[in-house]
Every structure is written in C-alpha cells, then in structure tokens.
C-alpha cells in the first residue's frame, strides 16, 4: 500500500489454515471481557488523523504489512533488540511504515479500560477499520480473537510484500500466496485512494515510463528531482488524497497512477475491466474492499493458547 500489501505449492495448505483459524474469530469476542474496547480506540484514531490526515493511510497500511508476513499476528510491531530481529528494518518497511507511536497510544488507552485482555493483532484490525471510516470510507464488523506472535520474519517481510515496482503477474501471485484472489487484490490496492508515496518509489515511473499522462508526470517531477529528494512525498490519489473513495481507479484510467504497480492494474491486462467497474461504481468498490480486508484479516491468526497477549506491542512479554 504505498509499498506498494508462497507459492502455489502451499496455496491449498494456506486455505485450510485460513478456514480453521478464522472460524475461531468472532465479532463479539470481547463483548464481555472488554465491552468498551471500540470506544477506547476510536477517539485515539480520530485524534491522530485530525493531527495529520496522512496517518489514516499509514495505520491502514500497518495491517497489510503485518498480515502478509506470518499472518495477522502483530509481528510487524516488534522492535529489534540485541537478540531479536524483527520486521521493521526489512526493505518494504524501513523508512516507510509508520504510525507505531499511535498504536502505542491506542494500546495504552485499551490497557486502561481492560488490562491484559486485547491483543495488539486485534488492535491493528480495529485501527485499520476506524481509519477508513474516519476518512469517509465504509464500515464493517471486525472479527476478533487473534493473539500476538512471539516471533517475526525479516525474510518474510522482504519476500511476501509486493514492491511498488511489481508487475501485474507479481501482484496477482503475491496476493494469491496469501489466499487472496485477483479481485481481492484489485479492491485492496484501492487503499491507495489515501496516503502518500516517497519520490524514490515512483521516480523511475515519472521519468522513464510511457504509459503515464505527460502533464501528471511533469507536475510530479517538480517535487521529485532525478537525483535528489528521495523522501519527498506525493499523494497516491491527487484528487482526494485524504478521502477514501473510488477516484484512485479513475486516475488509473487516465494514466495517472503514481506507482508502477498502481498503473499495472490498468495497462491492457486482465484487471482493466475491474478497474473500469470500480471507477463507475463506488458502492461496489466499497463492498468488495470490505469483503477483501475481512478476508485479509483472517490470514493465519494465532488463536486459543497459541501466541500471547502482549503487554507492550513492541516487545514479547
């Protein structure tokens, strides 16, 4: 997600895992043990986005980068230590994923109302939903009951998360490896209707590629020189960068996708028709996005006695 979020031999095994684990998740999992959970989280998310609107996209992206590595287990949140190598410094994450301090604030707020009950993995799922809603997107009932991992995978983060240089076939295969269909992928990448990308992730596209609107490319160059400004930001959706809507797909049709991987969704390939459909049908996009993000949130959760409920999201108990 502006990371843009294994292989056929393990695909069936993954689907079996998804089916058995996600069945243990429930939308009312904390109804008795932490009835004020949502009320504790929502105002912290809203305050963070009010302070910096970009934060909504950053918080949503945390869920994508977490779930694609070991499943939705909050492994992404673990800090490196002298004896532990986490995922934060893997290539797709280093100097890129952000919002960890907001997750800390949310965890503190949740611990205040029900200490030792709610996992960091579930906090990521609820926070992603609340971020989308705060920026004008759809809402949905979140399935809960995940537990937190005691491990992380640096190599998994490097290998599983599709980079912004991805081809369409690579996007399809990386999402398929997580049990997500091509339809799910096109809907989930629509999260790029919010957020910003660093110059280093789209420089080659605006200077070298041909399937890009010339005036759009020229305008981006002013903030992304050929040999400097790697961390300069541009919105992924120029029209409504902090509004969750279907303008992202309209941009692709007009060859105004900022990332190479964005424009791949509309580049005379198998997903062109789905992009056109979402550009004309915002409700269908919202519905498919909700279906896909619920499915993504069900990837290989730790449940029952597996894992733990971390006291501090950044470290194992």
PDB file of C-alpha atoms in Angstrom:
ATOM      1  CA  UNK A   1       0.000   0.000   0.000  1.00  0.00           C
ATOM      2  CA  UNK A   2       2.198   2.774  -0.686  1.00  0.00           C
ATOM      3  CA  UNK A   3       4.529  -0.020  -0.645  1.00  0.00           C
ATOM      4  CA  UNK A   4       3.139  -0.771  -2.816  1.00  0.00           C
ATOM      5  CA  UNK A   5       0.415  -5.447   0.720  1.00  0.00           C
ATOM      6  CA  UNK A   6       4.031 -18.724  -1.226  1.00  0.00           C
ATOM      7  CA  UNK A   7       3.789 -20.139  -3.812  1.00  0.00           C
ATOM      8  CA  UNK A   8       1.143 -22.334  -5.471  1.00  0.00           C
ATOM      9  CA  UNK A   9       2.526 -25.418  -3.721  1.00  0.00           C
ATOM     10  CA  UNK A  10       1.389 -24.111  -0.312  1.00  0.00           C
ATOM     11  CA  UNK A  11      -1.803 -22.487  -1.537  1.00  0.00           C
ATOM     12  CA  UNK A  12      -4.181 -25.285  -0.527  1.00  0.00           C
ATOM     13  CA  UNK A  13      -2.486 -25.665   2.844  1.00  0.00           C
ATOM     14  CA  UNK A  14      -2.917 -21.931   3.444  1.00  0.00           C
ATOM     15  CA  UNK A  15      -6.607 -22.067   2.591  1.00  0.00           C
ATOM     16  CA  UNK A  16      -7.081 -24.944   5.024  1.00  0.00           C
ATOM     17  CA  UNK A  17      -5.282 -22.922   7.704  1.00  0.00           C
ATOM     18  CA  UNK A  18      -7.396 -19.873   6.941  1.00  0.00           C
ATOM     19  CA  UNK A  19     -10.594 -21.845   7.197  1.00  0.00           C
ATOM     20  CA  UNK A  20      -9.818 -23.478  10.522  1.00  0.00           C
ATOM     21  CA  UNK A  21      -8.249 -20.476  12.261  1.00  0.00           C
ATOM     22  CA  UNK A  22     -10.612 -17.754  11.131  1.00  0.00           C
ATOM     23  CA  UNK A  23     -13.572 -19.824  12.355  1.00  0.00           C
ATOM     24  CA  UNK A  24     -12.385 -19.093  15.894  1.00  0.00           C
ATOM     25  CA  UNK A  25     -12.587 -15.338  15.355  1.00  0.00           C
ATOM     26  CA  UNK A  26     -15.780 -13.541  16.320  1.00  0.00           C
ATOM     27  CA  UNK A  27     -17.166 -10.019  16.073  1.00  0.00           C
ATOM     28  CA  UNK A  28     -18.291 -10.196  19.725  1.00  0.00           C
ATOM     29  CA  UNK A  29     -15.121 -11.780  21.084  1.00  0.00           C
ATOM     30  CA  UNK A  30     -14.526  -9.007  23.656  1.00  0.00           C
ATOM     31  CA  UNK A  31     -18.188  -8.189  24.378  1.00  0.00           C
ATOM     32  CA  UNK A  32     -17.877  -9.409  27.969  1.00  0.00           C
ATOM     33  CA  UNK A  33     -14.137  -9.056  28.674  1.00  0.00           C
ATOM     34  CA  UNK A  34     -13.723  -5.560  27.186  1.00  0.00           C
ATOM     35  CA  UNK A  35     -17.116  -4.021  26.343  1.00  0.00           C
ATOM     36  CA  UNK A  36     -15.668  -0.507  25.928  1.00  0.00           C
ATOM     37  CA  UNK A  37     -12.948  -1.594  23.509  1.00  0.00           C
ATOM     38  CA  UNK A  38     -14.203   0.257  20.430  1.00  0.00           C
ATOM     39  CA  UNK A  39     -14.922   3.407  22.416  1.00  0.00           C
ATOM     40  CA  UNK A  40     -11.349   3.334  23.726  1.00  0.00           C
ATOM     41  CA  UNK A  41      -9.774   3.009  20.280  1.00  0.00           C
ATOM     42  CA  UNK A  42     -11.897   5.258  18.072  1.00  0.00           C
ATOM     43  CA  UNK A  43     -11.096   8.655  19.638  1.00  0.00           C
ATOM     44  CA  UNK A  44      -7.350   7.947  19.578  1.00  0.00           C
ATOM     45  CA  UNK A  45      -7.517   7.110  15.866  1.00  0.00           C
ATOM     46  CA  UNK A  46      -9.641  10.183  15.147  1.00  0.00           C
ATOM     47  CA  UNK A  47      -7.286  12.456  17.084  1.00  0.00           C
ATOM     48  CA  UNK A  48      -4.229  11.085  15.286  1.00  0.00           C
ATOM     49  CA  UNK A  49      -5.838  11.632  11.862  1.00  0.00           C
ATOM     50  CA  UNK A  50      -7.067  15.079  12.871  1.00  0.00           C
ATOM     51  CA  UNK A  51      -3.482  15.960  13.757  1.00  0.00           C
ATOM     52  CA  UNK A  52      -2.120  14.514  10.493  1.00  0.00           C
ATOM     53  CA  UNK A  53      -4.568  13.259   7.863  1.00  0.00           C
ATOM     54  CA  UNK A  54      -1.915  11.078   6.224  1.00  0.00           C
ATOM     55  CA  UNK A  55      -1.862   8.968   9.393  1.00  0.00           C
ATOM     56  CA  UNK A  56      -5.086   7.210   8.406  1.00  0.00           C
ATOM     57  CA  UNK A  57      -3.387   5.629   5.405  1.00  0.00           C
ATOM     58  CA  UNK A  58      -0.317   4.787   7.468  1.00  0.00           C
ATOM     59  CA  UNK A  59      -2.395   2.943  10.074  1.00  0.00           C
ATOM     60  CA  UNK A  60      -4.293   1.025   7.386  1.00  0.00           C
ATOM     61  CA  UNK A  61      -1.017   0.043   5.743  1.00  0.00           C
ATOM     62  CA  UNK A  62       0.284  -1.436   9.007  1.00  0.00           C
ATOM     63  CA  UNK A  63      -2.388  -4.130   8.787  1.00  0.00           C
ATOM     64  CA  UNK A  64      -1.413  -5.041   5.215  1.00  0.00           C
ATOM     65  CA  UNK A  65       2.288  -5.278   6.042  1.00  0.00           C
ATOM     66  CA  UNK A  66       1.529  -7.293   9.171  1.00  0.00           C
ATOM     67  CA  UNK A  67      -0.901  -9.808   7.673  1.00  0.00           C
ATOM     68  CA  UNK A  68       1.305 -10.650   4.674  1.00  0.00           C
ATOM     69  CA  UNK A  69       4.069 -11.893   6.997  1.00  0.00           C
ATOM     70  CA  UNK A  70       3.226 -14.851   9.267  1.00  0.00           C
ATOM     71  CA  UNK A  71      -0.446 -13.837   9.173  1.00  0.00           C
ATOM     72  CA  UNK A  72      -2.189 -11.138  11.218  1.00  0.00           C
ATOM     73  CA  UNK A  73      -0.194 -11.567  14.421  1.00  0.00           C
ATOM     74  CA  UNK A  74       1.312  -8.119  15.150  1.00  0.00           C
ATOM     75  CA  UNK A  75       4.791  -9.432  14.322  1.00  0.00           C
ATOM     76  CA  UNK A  76       5.388  -6.154  12.455  1.00  0.00           C
ATOM     77  CA  UNK A  77       5.175  -4.189  15.708  1.00  0.00           C
ATOM     78  CA  UNK A  78       8.089  -5.940  17.430  1.00  0.00           C
ATOM     79  CA  UNK A  79      11.219  -3.808  17.803  1.00  0.00           C
ATOM     80  CA  UNK A  80      14.672  -5.164  17.039  1.00  0.00           C
ATOM     81  CA  UNK A  81      16.824  -5.951  20.057  1.00  0.00           C
ATOM     82  CA  UNK A  82      20.337  -7.296  20.510  1.00  0.00           C
ATOM     83  CA  UNK A  83      18.967 -10.835  20.423  1.00  0.00           C
ATOM     84  CA  UNK A  84      15.862 -10.401  18.248  1.00  0.00           C
ATOM     85  CA  UNK A  85      15.499  -9.374  14.596  1.00  0.00           C
ATOM     86  CA  UNK A  86      12.078  -8.004  13.757  1.00  0.00           C
ATOM     87  CA  UNK A  87      10.470  -6.858  10.514  1.00  0.00           C
ATOM     88  CA  UNK A  88      10.686  -3.077  10.833  1.00  0.00           C
ATOM     89  CA  UNK A  89      14.031  -2.846   9.030  1.00  0.00           C
ATOM     90  CA  UNK A  90      13.111  -5.142   6.151  1.00  0.00           C
ATOM     91  CA  UNK A  91      13.221  -3.385   2.780  1.00  0.00           C
ATOM     92  CA  UNK A  92       9.441  -2.811   2.364  1.00  0.00           C
ATOM     93  CA  UNK A  93       9.218  -1.360   5.885  1.00  0.00           C
ATOM     94  CA  UNK A  94      12.405   0.577   6.626  1.00  0.00           C
ATOM     95  CA  UNK A  95      11.873   4.361   6.486  1.00  0.00           C
ATOM     96  CA  UNK A  96       8.435   3.580   5.131  1.00  0.00           C
ATOM     97  CA  UNK A  97       5.905   2.030   7.508  1.00  0.00           C
ATOM     98  CA  UNK A  98       4.888   4.417  10.244  1.00  0.00           C
ATOM     99  CA  UNK A  99       2.263   5.028  12.906  1.00  0.00           C
ATOM    100  CA  UNK A 100       3.814   2.840  15.600  1.00  0.00           C
ATOM    101  CA  UNK A 101       3.521   5.628  18.165  1.00  0.00           C
ATOM    102  CA  UNK A 102      -0.221   5.842  17.513  1.00  0.00           C
ATOM    103  CA  UNK A 103      -0.525   2.092  18.099  1.00  0.00           C
ATOM    104  CA  UNK A 104       1.328   2.622  21.406  1.00  0.00           C
ATOM    105  CA  UNK A 105      -1.210   5.297  22.371  1.00  0.00           C
ATOM    106  CA  UNK A 106      -4.102   3.009  21.449  1.00  0.00           C
ATOM    107  CA  UNK A 107      -2.630   0.123  23.423  1.00  0.00           C
ATOM    108  CA  UNK A 108      -2.275   2.407  26.469  1.00  0.00           C
ATOM    109  CA  UNK A 109      -5.906   3.502  26.141  1.00  0.00           C
ATOM    110  CA  UNK A 110      -7.087  -0.102  25.818  1.00  0.00           C
ATOM    111  CA  UNK A 111      -4.983  -1.303  28.756  1.00  0.00           C
ATOM    112  CA  UNK A 112      -6.556   1.433  30.840  1.00  0.00           C
ATOM    113  CA  UNK A 113     -10.060   0.007  30.362  1.00  0.00           C
ATOM    114  CA  UNK A 114      -9.243  -3.719  30.243  1.00  0.00           C
ATOM    115  CA  UNK A 115      -5.643  -4.621  31.097  1.00  0.00           C
ATOM    116  CA  UNK A 116      -4.107  -7.769  29.636  1.00  0.00           C
ATOM    117  CA  UNK A 117      -7.132  -8.685  27.520  1.00  0.00           C
ATOM    118  CA  UNK A 118      -6.862  -7.289  23.984  1.00  0.00           C
ATOM    119  CA  UNK A 119      -4.097  -8.347  21.604  1.00  0.00           C
ATOM    120  CA  UNK A 120      -2.038  -5.951  19.517  1.00  0.00           C
ATOM    121  CA  UNK A 121      -3.052  -8.004  16.459  1.00  0.00           C
ATOM    122  CA  UNK A 122      -6.709  -7.187  17.095  1.00  0.00           C
ATOM    123  CA  UNK A 123      -5.841  -3.549  17.761  1.00  0.00           C
ATOM    124  CA  UNK A 124      -4.318  -3.342  14.250  1.00  0.00           C
ATOM    125  CA  UNK A 125      -7.507  -4.731  12.705  1.00  0.00           C
ATOM    126  CA  UNK A 126      -9.807  -2.337  14.580  1.00  0.00           C
ATOM    127  CA  UNK A 127      -7.500   0.623  13.913  1.00  0.00           C
ATOM    128  CA  UNK A 128      -7.484  -0.093  10.171  1.00  0.00           C
ATOM    129  CA  UNK A 129     -11.294  -0.124  10.113  1.00  0.00           C
ATOM    130  CA  UNK A 130     -11.567   3.083  12.139  1.00  0.00           C
ATOM    131  CA  UNK A 131      -9.028   4.824   9.885  1.00  0.00           C
ATOM    132  CA  UNK A 132     -11.027   4.002   6.765  1.00  0.00           C
ATOM    133  CA  UNK A 133     -14.264   5.189   8.390  1.00  0.00           C
ATOM    134  CA  UNK A 134     -12.667   8.418   9.659  1.00  0.00           C
ATOM    135  CA  UNK A 135     -11.560   9.256   6.104  1.00  0.00           C
ATOM    136  CA  UNK A 136     -15.045   8.745   4.692  1.00  0.00           C
ATOM    137  CA  UNK A 137     -14.890   5.091   3.708  1.00  0.00           C
ATOM    138  CA  UNK A 138     -17.160   2.152   4.509  1.00  0.00           C
ATOM    139  CA  UNK A 139     -17.502   0.472   7.890  1.00  0.00           C
ATOM    140  CA  UNK A 140     -17.680  -3.219   8.749  1.00  0.00           C
ATOM    141  CA  UNK A 141     -17.860  -5.590  11.701  1.00  0.00           C
ATOM    142  CA  UNK A 142     -14.356  -6.737  12.626  1.00  0.00           C
ATOM    143  CA  UNK A 143     -13.691 -10.343  13.561  1.00  0.00           C
ATOM    144  CA  UNK A 144     -11.584 -10.548  16.721  1.00  0.00           C
ATOM    145  CA  UNK A 145      -9.812 -13.091  18.891  1.00  0.00           C
ATOM    146  CA  UNK A 146      -6.301 -13.054  17.422  1.00  0.00           C
ATOM    147  CA  UNK A 147      -3.294 -13.414  19.684  1.00  0.00           C
ATOM    148  CA  UNK A 148       0.161 -11.897  19.284  1.00  0.00           C
ATOM    149  CA  UNK A 149       3.180 -13.716  17.936  1.00  0.00           C
ATOM    150  CA  UNK A 150       6.395 -14.293  19.827  1.00  0.00           C
ATOM    151  CA  UNK A 151       8.295 -14.347  16.544  1.00  0.00           C
ATOM    152  CA  UNK A 152       8.830 -12.174  13.475  1.00  0.00           C
ATOM    153  CA  UNK A 153      10.162 -12.872   9.983  1.00  0.00           C
ATOM    154  CA  UNK A 154      12.614 -10.445   8.420  1.00  0.00           C
ATOM    155  CA  UNK A 155      12.888 -12.656   5.332  1.00  0.00           C
ATOM    156  CA  UNK A 156       9.107 -12.984   5.109  1.00  0.00           C
ATOM    157  CA  UNK A 157       8.750  -9.208   5.096  1.00  0.00           C
ATOM    158  CA  UNK A 158      11.332  -8.933   2.321  1.00  0.00           C
ATOM    159  CA  UNK A 159       9.763 -11.683   0.217  1.00  0.00           C
ATOM    160  CA  UNK A 160       5.999 -11.544   0.766  1.00  0.00           C
ATOM    161  CA  UNK A 161       5.143  -7.847   0.405  1.00  0.00           C
ATOM    162  CA  UNK A 162       4.940  -6.797  -3.261  1.00  0.00           C
ATOM    163  CA  UNK A 163       7.155  -3.786  -4.043  1.00  0.00           C
ATOM    164  CA  UNK A 164       5.972  -0.679  -5.925  1.00  0.00           C
ATOM    165  CA  UNK A 165       7.866  -1.920  -8.986  1.00  0.00           C
ATOM    166  CA  UNK A 166       5.665  -5.029  -9.207  1.00  0.00           C
ATOM    167  CA  UNK A 167       4.215  -6.290 -12.462  1.00  0.00           C
ATOM    168  CA  UNK A 168       0.573  -7.338 -12.585  1.00  0.00           C
ATOM    169  CA  UNK A 169       1.549 -11.009 -12.554  1.00  0.00           C
ATOM    170  CA  UNK A 170       3.708 -10.460  -9.460  1.00  0.00           C
ATOM    171  CA  UNK A 171       0.865  -8.672  -7.656  1.00  0.00           C
ATOM    172  CA  UNK A 172      -1.543 -11.486  -8.508  1.00  0.00           C
ATOM    173  CA  UNK A 173       0.917 -14.136  -7.340  1.00  0.00           C
ATOM    174  CA  UNK A 174       1.865 -12.390  -4.054  1.00  0.00           C
ATOM    175  CA  UNK A 175      -1.789 -11.952  -3.110  1.00  0.00           C
ATOM    176  CA  UNK A 176      -2.682 -15.459  -4.253  1.00  0.00           C
ATOM    177  CA  UNK A 177       0.028 -16.834  -1.964  1.00  0.00           C
ATOM    178  CA  UNK A 178      -1.968 -15.342   0.934  1.00  0.00           C
ATOM    179  CA  UNK A 179      -5.242 -16.882  -0.228  1.00  0.00           C
ATOM    180  CA  UNK A 180      -6.461 -13.635  -1.801  1.00  0.00           C
ATOM    181  CA  UNK A 181      -7.976 -13.607  -5.286  1.00  0.00           C
ATOM    182  CA  UNK A 182      -7.162 -11.201  -8.099  1.00  0.00           C
ATOM    183  CA  UNK A 183     -10.486  -9.485  -7.377  1.00  0.00           C
ATOM    184  CA  UNK A 184      -9.473  -9.113  -3.717  1.00  0.00           C
ATOM    185  CA  UNK A 185      -6.130  -7.674  -4.800  1.00  0.00           C
ATOM    186  CA  UNK A 186      -7.594  -5.003  -7.079  1.00  0.00           C
ATOM    187  CA  UNK A 187     -10.004  -3.955  -4.326  1.00  0.00           C
ATOM    188  CA  UNK A 188      -7.344  -3.887  -1.597  1.00  0.00           C
ATOM    189  CA  UNK A 189      -4.872  -1.871  -3.669  1.00  0.00           C
ATOM    190  CA  UNK A 190      -7.682   0.672  -3.878  1.00  0.00           C
ATOM    191  CA  UNK A 191      -6.476   1.668  -0.406  1.00  0.00           C
ATOM    192  CA  UNK A 192      -4.098   3.832  -2.431  1.00  0.00           C
ATOM    193  CA  UNK A 193      -7.012   6.251  -2.667  1.00  0.00           C
ATOM    194  CA  UNK A 194      -5.428   7.663   0.506  1.00  0.00           C
ATOM    195  CA  UNK A 195      -1.840   8.199   1.583  1.00  0.00           C
ATOM    196  CA  UNK A 196       1.382   9.390   0.048  1.00  0.00           C
ATOM    197  CA  UNK A 197       4.432   7.834  -1.549  1.00  0.00           C
ATOM    198  CA  UNK A 198       8.094   8.763  -1.393  1.00  0.00           C
ATOM    199  CA  UNK A 199       9.837  10.035  -4.516  1.00  0.00           C
ATOM    200  CA  UNK A 200      12.185   7.046  -4.506  1.00  0.00           C
ATOM    201  CA  UNK A 201       9.215   4.710  -5.104  1.00  0.00           C
ATOM    202  CA  UNK A 202       7.923   6.479  -8.228  1.00  0.00           C
ATOM    203  CA  UNK A 203      10.935   8.320  -9.713  1.00  0.00           C
ATOM    204  CA  UNK A 204      11.545   5.764 -12.457  1.00  0.00           C
ATOM    205  CA  UNK A 205       7.881   5.817 -13.447  1.00  0.00           C
ATOM    206  CA  UNK A 206       7.641   9.589 -13.927  1.00  0.00           C
ATOM    207  CA  UNK A 207      10.956   9.874 -15.800  1.00  0.00           C
ATOM    208  CA  UNK A 208      11.089   6.644 -17.825  1.00  0.00           C
ATOM    209  CA  UNK A 209       7.673   5.125 -18.402  1.00  0.00           C
ATOM    210  CA  UNK A 210       5.435   5.840 -21.397  1.00  0.00           C
ATOM    211  CA  UNK A 211       2.005   4.778 -20.082  1.00  0.00           C
ATOM    212  CA  UNK A 212       1.660   7.915 -17.977  1.00  0.00           C
ATOM    213  CA  UNK A 213      -0.168  11.181 -18.538  1.00  0.00           C
ATOM    214  CA  UNK A 214       2.500  13.689 -19.594  1.00  0.00           C
ATOM    215  CA  UNK A 215       1.217  16.636 -17.563  1.00  0.00           C
ATOM    216  CA  UNK A 216       0.786  14.418 -14.499  1.00  0.00           C
ATOM    217  CA  UNK A 217       4.376  13.198 -14.803  1.00  0.00           C
ATOM    218  CA  UNK A 218       5.700  16.713 -15.310  1.00  0.00           C
ATOM    219  CA  UNK A 219       3.915  18.009 -12.220  1.00  0.00           C
ATOM    220  CA  UNK A 220       5.349  15.185 -10.100  1.00  0.00           C
ATOM    221  CA  UNK A 221       8.891  15.946 -11.288  1.00  0.00           C
ATOM    222  CA  UNK A 222       8.849  19.331  -9.575  1.00  0.00           C
ATOM    223  CA  UNK A 223       8.862  17.576  -6.198  1.00  0.00           C
ATOM    224  CA  UNK A 224      10.891  14.541  -7.270  1.00  0.00           C
ATOM    225  CA  UNK A 225      14.147  15.523  -8.978  1.00  0.00           C
ATOM    226  CA  UNK A 226      16.158  12.933 -10.895  1.00  0.00           C
ATOM    227  CA  UNK A 227      18.906  12.607  -8.337  1.00  0.00           C
ATOM    228  CA  UNK A 228      17.682  14.024  -5.019  1.00  0.00           C
ATOM    229  CA  UNK A 229      14.652  14.322  -2.763  1.00  0.00           C
ATOM    230  CA  UNK A 230      14.172  10.595  -2.184  1.00  0.00           C
ATOM    231  CA  UNK A 231      11.854  11.202   0.759  1.00  0.00           C
ATOM    232  CA  UNK A 232       9.765  13.954  -0.828  1.00  0.00           C
ATOM    233  CA  UNK A 233       6.105  12.978  -0.766  1.00  0.00           C
ATOM    234  CA  UNK A 234       3.355  12.986  -3.379  1.00  0.00           C
ATOM    235  CA  UNK A 235      -0.241  11.850  -2.861  1.00  0.00           C
ATOM    236  CA  UNK A 236      -1.180   8.500  -4.361  1.00  0.00           C
ATOM    237  CA  UNK A 237      -4.554   9.989  -5.338  1.00  0.00           C
ATOM    238  CA  UNK A 238      -4.080  13.583  -6.424  1.00  0.00           C
ATOM    239  CA  UNK A 239      -7.811  14.382  -6.482  1.00  0.00           C
ATOM    240  CA  UNK A 240      -8.831  13.414  -2.936  1.00  0.00           C
ATOM    241  CA  UNK A 241      -5.642  12.360  -1.113  1.00  0.00           C
ATOM    242  CA  UNK A 242      -7.308  12.154   2.300  1.00  0.00           C
ATOM    243  CA  UNK A 243     -10.715  10.912   1.189  1.00  0.00           C
ATOM    244  CA  UNK A 244     -11.483   7.199   0.895  1.00  0.00           C
ATOM    245  CA  UNK A 245     -13.314   6.962  -2.446  1.00  0.00           C
ATOM    246  CA  UNK A 246     -13.023   5.451  -5.926  1.00  0.00           C
ATOM    247  CA  UNK A 247     -11.027   8.278  -7.532  1.00  0.00           C
ATOM    248  CA  UNK A 248      -7.930   6.062  -7.452  1.00  0.00           C
ATOM    249  CA  UNK A 249      -9.435   3.914 -10.213  1.00  0.00           C
ATOM    250  CA  UNK A 250     -10.456   6.943 -12.263  1.00  0.00           C
ATOM    251  CA  UNK A 251      -6.845   8.098 -12.062  1.00  0.00           C
ATOM    252  CA  UNK A 252      -5.612   4.751 -13.423  1.00  0.00           C
ATOM    253  CA  UNK A 253      -7.925   5.008 -16.433  1.00  0.00           C
ATOM    254  CA  UNK A 254      -6.439   8.463 -17.086  1.00  0.00           C
ATOM    255  CA  UNK A 255      -2.887   7.031 -16.798  1.00  0.00           C
ATOM    256  CA  UNK A 256      -2.331   8.911 -13.545  1.00  0.00           C
ATOM    257  CA  UNK A 257      -1.275   6.007 -11.358  1.00  0.00           C
ATOM    258  CA  UNK A 258       1.663   7.220  -9.263  1.00  0.00           C
ATOM    259  CA  UNK A 259       3.400   3.893  -8.699  1.00  0.00           C
ATOM    260  CA  UNK A 260       4.364   1.452 -11.437  1.00  0.00           C
ATOM    261  CA  UNK A 261       2.388  -1.218  -9.554  1.00  0.00           C
ATOM    262  CA  UNK A 262      -0.673   1.059  -9.496  1.00  0.00           C
ATOM    263  CA  UNK A 263      -0.774   1.563 -13.259  1.00  0.00           C
ATOM    264  CA  UNK A 264      -0.254  -2.162 -13.806  1.00  0.00           C
ATOM    265  CA  UNK A 265      -3.868  -2.645 -12.724  1.00  0.00           C
ATOM    266  CA  UNK A 266      -4.939  -0.730 -15.861  1.00  0.00           C
ATOM    267  CA  UNK A 267      -2.435  -1.494 -18.570  1.00  0.00           C
ATOM    268  CA  UNK A 268      -4.182  -3.646 -21.184  1.00  0.00           C
ATOM    269  CA  UNK A 269      -4.257  -6.582 -18.786  1.00  0.00           C
ATOM    270  CA  UNK A 270      -6.716  -8.914 -17.091  1.00  0.00           C
ATOM    271  CA  UNK A 271      -7.736  -6.400 -14.405  1.00  0.00           C
ATOM    272  CA  UNK A 272      -8.662  -3.481 -16.703  1.00  0.00           C
ATOM    273  CA  UNK A 273     -12.368  -4.304 -16.599  1.00  0.00           C
ATOM    274  CA  UNK A 274     -12.439  -4.432 -12.794  1.00  0.00           C
ATOM    275  CA  UNK A 275     -10.727  -1.031 -12.587  1.00  0.00           C
ATOM    276  CA  UNK A 276     -13.296   0.405 -15.018  1.00  0.00           C
ATOM    277  CA  UNK A 277     -16.128  -1.122 -12.984  1.00  0.00           C
ATOM    278  CA  UNK A 278     -14.898   0.390  -9.704  1.00  0.00           C
ATOM    279  CA  UNK A 279     -14.339   3.773 -11.379  1.00  0.00           C
ATOM    280  CA  UNK A 280     -18.045   3.802 -12.247  1.00  0.00           C
ATOM    281  CA  UNK A 281     -19.422   2.061  -9.160  1.00  0.00           C
ATOM    282  CA  UNK A 282     -18.182   3.391  -5.825  1.00  0.00           C
ATOM    283  CA  UNK A 283     -20.568   1.205  -3.810  1.00  0.00           C
ATOM    284  CA  UNK A 284     -19.256  -1.928  -5.489  1.00  0.00           C
ATOM    285  CA  UNK A 285     -15.701  -0.870  -4.694  1.00  0.00           C
ATOM    286  CA  UNK A 286     -16.606  -0.252  -1.048  1.00  0.00           C
ATOM    287  CA  UNK A 287     -18.351  -3.624  -0.775  1.00  0.00           C
ATOM    288  CA  UNK A 288     -15.503  -5.534  -2.400  1.00  0.00           C
ATOM    289  CA  UNK A 289     -12.919  -3.693  -0.313  1.00  0.00           C
ATOM    290  CA  UNK A 290     -14.743  -4.672   2.879  1.00  0.00           C
ATOM    291  CA  UNK A 291     -15.001  -8.308   1.762  1.00  0.00           C
ATOM    292  CA  UNK A 292     -11.303  -8.388   0.879  1.00  0.00           C
ATOM    293  CA  UNK A 293      -9.998  -6.681   4.025  1.00  0.00           C
ATOM    294  CA  UNK A 294     -12.028  -9.020   6.237  1.00  0.00           C
ATOM    295  CA  UNK A 295     -10.532 -11.924   4.294  1.00  0.00           C
ATOM    296  CA  UNK A 296      -7.035 -10.436   4.677  1.00  0.00           C
ATOM    297  CA  UNK A 297      -7.612 -10.028   8.417  1.00  0.00           C
ATOM    298  CA  UNK A 298      -8.318 -13.745   8.644  1.00  0.00           C
ATOM    299  CA  UNK A 299      -4.901 -14.790   7.325  1.00  0.00           C
ATOM    300  CA  UNK A 300      -3.379 -17.364   9.671  1.00  0.00           C
ATOM    301  CA  UNK A 301      -4.322 -15.834  13.037  1.00  0.00           C
ATOM    302  CA  UNK A 302      -2.959 -17.216  16.279  1.00  0.00           C
ATOM    303  CA  UNK A 303      -5.914 -18.278  18.416  1.00  0.00           C
ATOM    304  CA  UNK A 304      -6.674 -20.271  21.546  1.00  0.00           C
ATOM    305  CA  UNK A 305      -3.500 -20.895  23.525  1.00  0.00           C
ATOM    306  CA  UNK A 306      -1.160 -20.023  20.638  1.00  0.00           C
ATOM    307  CA  UNK A 307       0.888 -16.845  20.968  1.00  0.00           C
ATOM    308  CA  UNK A 308       0.190 -14.364  23.742  1.00  0.00           C
ATOM    309  CA  UNK A 309      -1.481 -11.048  24.540  1.00  0.00           C
ATOM    310  CA  UNK A 310       1.417  -8.595  24.667  1.00  0.00           C
ATOM    311  CA  UNK A 311       1.547  -6.004  27.414  1.00  0.00           C
ATOM    312  CA  UNK A 312       3.620  -3.752  25.155  1.00  0.00           C
ATOM    313  CA  UNK A 313       3.084  -4.115  21.407  1.00  0.00           C
ATOM    314  CA  UNK A 314       6.776  -3.532  20.721  1.00  0.00           C
ATOM    315  CA  UNK A 315       8.106  -6.489  22.692  1.00  0.00           C
ATOM    316  CA  UNK A 316       7.352 -10.051  23.668  1.00  0.00           C
ATOM    317  CA  UNK A 317       6.117 -10.488  27.249  1.00  0.00           C
TER     318      UNK A 317
END
